[in-house]
Short mmCIF file of N, CA and C in Angstrom, two decimals:
data_model
loop_
_atom_site.label_atom_id
_atom_site.label_comp_id
_atom_site.label_asym_id
_atom_site.label_seq_id
_atom_site.Cartn_x
_atom_site.Cartn_y
_atom_site.Cartn_z
N MET A 634 212.70 132.39 0.80
CA MET A 634 212.25 133.28 1.86
C MET A 634 211.59 134.50 1.23
N ASN A 635 210.52 134.95 1.86
CA ASN A 635 209.79 136.13 1.38
C ASN A 635 210.19 137.38 2.13
N THR A 636 210.09 138.52 1.46
CA THR A 636 210.17 139.79 2.16
C THR A 636 208.88 139.95 2.96
N PRO A 637 208.84 140.86 3.94
CA PRO A 637 207.58 141.07 4.66
C PRO A 637 206.42 141.45 3.73
N THR A 638 206.68 142.26 2.73
CA THR A 638 205.63 142.65 1.78
C THR A 638 205.13 141.44 1.00
N GLU A 639 206.05 140.62 0.50
CA GLU A 639 205.65 139.41 -0.23
C GLU A 639 204.84 138.47 0.67
N ALA A 640 205.26 138.35 1.91
CA ALA A 640 204.54 137.49 2.85
C ALA A 640 203.14 138.02 3.12
N ALA A 641 202.99 139.33 3.27
CA ALA A 641 201.67 139.92 3.51
C ALA A 641 200.74 139.67 2.32
N ILE A 642 201.26 139.82 1.12
CA ILE A 642 200.47 139.58 -0.09
C ILE A 642 200.05 138.11 -0.16
N ARG A 643 200.97 137.21 0.12
CA ARG A 643 200.67 135.77 0.11
C ARG A 643 199.63 135.42 1.17
N GLU A 644 199.80 135.94 2.39
CA GLU A 644 198.87 135.64 3.47
C GLU A 644 197.48 136.21 3.20
N ALA A 645 197.40 137.38 2.58
CA ALA A 645 196.09 137.94 2.23
C ALA A 645 195.35 137.01 1.30
N LYS A 646 196.06 136.43 0.35
CA LYS A 646 195.46 135.46 -0.58
C LYS A 646 195.04 134.20 0.16
N GLU A 647 195.93 133.66 0.99
CA GLU A 647 195.64 132.41 1.70
C GLU A 647 194.51 132.56 2.72
N GLU A 648 194.47 133.69 3.45
CA GLU A 648 193.54 133.83 4.56
C GLU A 648 192.20 134.43 4.18
N VAL A 649 192.17 135.38 3.23
CA VAL A 649 190.90 136.01 2.87
C VAL A 649 190.64 136.02 1.37
N GLY A 650 191.48 135.34 0.59
CA GLY A 650 191.21 135.14 -0.83
C GLY A 650 191.35 136.35 -1.72
N VAL A 651 192.05 137.38 -1.28
CA VAL A 651 192.21 138.58 -2.11
C VAL A 651 193.60 138.63 -2.74
N ASP A 652 193.67 139.25 -3.90
CA ASP A 652 194.94 139.48 -4.59
C ASP A 652 195.32 140.94 -4.43
N ILE A 653 196.55 141.18 -4.01
CA ILE A 653 197.07 142.54 -3.83
C ILE A 653 198.34 142.67 -4.64
N GLU A 654 198.45 143.76 -5.39
CA GLU A 654 199.66 144.04 -6.16
C GLU A 654 200.69 144.72 -5.25
N THR A 655 201.95 144.49 -5.54
CA THR A 655 203.04 145.06 -4.73
C THR A 655 202.94 146.58 -4.62
N ASP A 656 202.56 147.25 -5.70
CA ASP A 656 202.47 148.71 -5.68
C ASP A 656 201.29 149.22 -4.88
N ASP A 657 200.36 148.33 -4.48
CA ASP A 657 199.15 148.74 -3.77
C ASP A 657 199.18 148.46 -2.28
N ILE A 658 200.33 148.09 -1.74
CA ILE A 658 200.43 147.78 -0.31
C ILE A 658 201.56 148.61 0.29
N LYS A 659 201.34 149.08 1.51
CA LYS A 659 202.32 149.97 2.14
C LYS A 659 202.57 149.52 3.57
N LEU A 660 203.83 149.41 3.94
CA LEU A 660 204.21 149.13 5.33
C LEU A 660 203.96 150.39 6.15
N VAL A 661 203.18 150.27 7.23
CA VAL A 661 202.84 151.45 8.03
C VAL A 661 203.35 151.40 9.46
N HIS A 662 203.76 150.19 9.94
CA HIS A 662 204.22 150.11 11.32
C HIS A 662 204.96 148.79 11.54
N THR A 663 205.94 148.81 12.41
CA THR A 663 206.58 147.58 12.87
C THR A 663 206.63 147.61 14.39
N SER A 664 206.61 146.43 14.99
CA SER A 664 206.77 146.35 16.45
C SER A 664 207.64 145.15 16.78
N TYR A 665 208.32 145.24 17.89
CA TYR A 665 209.22 144.19 18.35
C TYR A 665 208.69 143.65 19.67
N ARG A 666 208.53 142.33 19.75
CA ARG A 666 207.99 141.70 20.96
C ARG A 666 208.93 140.60 21.44
N ILE A 667 209.05 140.49 22.75
CA ILE A 667 209.79 139.41 23.39
C ILE A 667 208.79 138.59 24.19
N THR A 668 208.88 137.27 24.12
CA THR A 668 207.97 136.47 24.93
C THR A 668 208.28 136.71 26.40
N PRO A 669 207.26 136.96 27.20
CA PRO A 669 207.49 137.35 28.59
C PRO A 669 208.04 136.25 29.49
N ASP A 670 207.74 135.01 29.20
CA ASP A 670 208.11 133.94 30.11
C ASP A 670 209.59 133.56 30.07
N ASN A 671 210.06 133.22 28.89
CA ASN A 671 211.43 132.71 28.85
C ASN A 671 212.32 133.41 27.82
N HIS A 672 211.79 134.38 27.14
CA HIS A 672 212.54 135.12 26.12
C HIS A 672 213.17 134.19 25.08
N GLU A 673 212.57 133.01 24.92
CA GLU A 673 213.10 132.06 23.96
C GLU A 673 212.89 132.55 22.53
N TYR A 674 211.77 133.25 22.28
CA TYR A 674 211.46 133.74 20.95
C TYR A 674 211.22 135.24 20.99
N ASP A 675 211.73 135.92 20.01
CA ASP A 675 211.42 137.32 19.79
C ASP A 675 210.61 137.40 18.50
N TYR A 676 209.76 138.40 18.41
CA TYR A 676 208.91 138.57 17.24
C TYR A 676 209.04 139.99 16.71
N ILE A 677 208.99 140.12 15.41
CA ILE A 677 208.85 141.41 14.75
C ILE A 677 207.54 141.35 13.97
N ASP A 678 206.63 142.25 14.28
CA ASP A 678 205.34 142.31 13.60
C ASP A 678 205.38 143.44 12.58
N PHE A 679 204.88 143.17 11.40
CA PHE A 679 204.80 144.16 10.32
C PHE A 679 203.33 144.44 10.04
N PHE A 680 202.96 145.71 9.98
CA PHE A 680 201.58 146.11 9.74
C PHE A 680 201.52 146.83 8.40
N PHE A 681 200.61 146.39 7.55
CA PHE A 681 200.49 146.93 6.21
C PHE A 681 199.11 147.54 6.00
N LYS A 682 199.05 148.42 5.01
CA LYS A 682 197.78 149.05 4.63
C LYS A 682 197.62 148.91 3.13
N THR A 683 196.39 148.63 2.70
CA THR A 683 196.05 148.65 1.29
C THR A 683 194.62 149.13 1.14
N ASN A 684 194.35 149.81 0.08
CA ASN A 684 192.99 150.24 -0.24
C ASN A 684 192.53 149.61 -1.55
N LYS A 685 193.36 148.75 -2.12
CA LYS A 685 193.05 148.19 -3.43
C LYS A 685 193.39 146.71 -3.47
N TRP A 686 192.43 145.89 -3.85
CA TRP A 686 192.64 144.46 -4.00
C TRP A 686 191.60 143.95 -5.00
N SER A 687 191.80 142.74 -5.46
CA SER A 687 190.80 142.12 -6.32
C SER A 687 190.26 140.89 -5.61
N ASN A 688 189.05 140.53 -5.95
CA ASN A 688 188.27 139.45 -5.35
C ASN A 688 187.56 139.96 -4.10
N GLU A 689 186.45 139.37 -3.81
CA GLU A 689 185.69 139.69 -2.60
C GLU A 689 186.31 138.95 -1.43
N PRO A 690 186.61 139.64 -0.32
CA PRO A 690 187.19 138.95 0.85
C PRO A 690 186.24 137.86 1.36
N ILE A 691 186.83 136.71 1.67
CA ILE A 691 186.09 135.57 2.21
C ILE A 691 186.89 134.98 3.37
N ASN A 692 186.25 134.15 4.15
CA ASN A 692 186.97 133.42 5.19
C ASN A 692 187.54 132.16 4.53
N ALA A 693 188.77 132.26 4.06
CA ALA A 693 189.40 131.17 3.32
C ALA A 693 190.00 130.11 4.24
N GLU A 694 190.02 130.35 5.54
CA GLU A 694 190.53 129.38 6.51
C GLU A 694 189.53 129.19 7.65
N PRO A 695 188.34 128.65 7.35
CA PRO A 695 187.32 128.53 8.40
C PRO A 695 187.72 127.61 9.55
N GLU A 696 188.68 126.73 9.33
CA GLU A 696 189.15 125.87 10.41
C GLU A 696 190.03 126.64 11.41
N LYS A 697 190.50 127.82 11.01
CA LYS A 697 191.35 128.64 11.88
C LYS A 697 190.66 129.92 12.36
N CYS A 698 189.58 130.30 11.69
CA CYS A 698 188.96 131.60 11.97
C CYS A 698 187.45 131.46 11.91
N TYR A 699 186.78 131.95 12.93
CA TYR A 699 185.32 131.86 12.99
C TYR A 699 184.65 132.69 11.91
N GLU A 700 185.09 133.94 11.75
CA GLU A 700 184.50 134.82 10.74
C GLU A 700 185.44 135.99 10.47
N ILE A 701 185.18 136.65 9.36
CA ILE A 701 185.86 137.92 9.09
C ILE A 701 184.79 139.00 9.06
N ILE A 702 185.12 140.17 9.57
CA ILE A 702 184.16 141.28 9.61
C ILE A 702 184.87 142.58 9.28
N TRP A 703 184.12 143.53 8.76
CA TRP A 703 184.61 144.90 8.60
C TRP A 703 184.29 145.64 9.89
N THR A 704 185.24 146.39 10.39
CA THR A 704 185.03 147.12 11.63
C THR A 704 185.71 148.48 11.54
N PRO A 705 185.16 149.50 12.18
CA PRO A 705 185.85 150.80 12.20
C PRO A 705 187.24 150.65 12.82
N ILE A 706 188.20 151.36 12.29
CA ILE A 706 189.59 151.23 12.76
C ILE A 706 189.70 151.49 14.26
N LYS A 707 188.91 152.39 14.79
CA LYS A 707 189.00 152.70 16.22
C LYS A 707 188.50 151.55 17.10
N LYS A 708 187.73 150.63 16.53
CA LYS A 708 187.26 149.48 17.29
C LYS A 708 188.06 148.22 17.02
N SER A 709 189.00 148.29 16.11
CA SER A 709 189.74 147.07 15.73
C SER A 709 190.57 146.49 16.87
N ALA A 710 191.09 147.32 17.75
CA ALA A 710 191.87 146.81 18.89
C ALA A 710 191.00 145.91 19.77
N PHE A 711 189.74 146.24 19.93
CA PHE A 711 188.83 145.41 20.71
C PHE A 711 188.72 144.02 20.10
N TYR A 712 188.53 143.97 18.79
CA TYR A 712 188.36 142.68 18.11
C TYR A 712 189.65 141.87 18.05
N CYS A 713 190.78 142.54 18.06
CA CYS A 713 192.07 141.85 17.95
C CYS A 713 192.65 141.47 19.30
N SER A 714 192.01 141.85 20.38
CA SER A 714 192.57 141.61 21.71
C SER A 714 192.08 140.33 22.36
N GLY A 715 191.29 139.55 21.64
CA GLY A 715 190.79 138.30 22.21
C GLY A 715 189.47 138.44 22.93
N ASN A 716 188.84 139.60 22.84
CA ASN A 716 187.52 139.81 23.47
C ASN A 716 186.43 139.14 22.68
#
């Protein structure tokens, strides 16, 4: 089992092909969600920040993701909301 930080580093490599060192990533927020319909599953989301990585980001999972883009942080909620 991975810690949330280890999982974030692994997923960054798997999803966008970048390598992040443990000292270069910071947990900045957590949220708790309950599924609205049947409460069968609860979720804890972990949000991380990094300004340092190696390799150029790529779409490493094109079968799961149409594209990756850089966007201003204030517009990121629009892109993450399914619009």
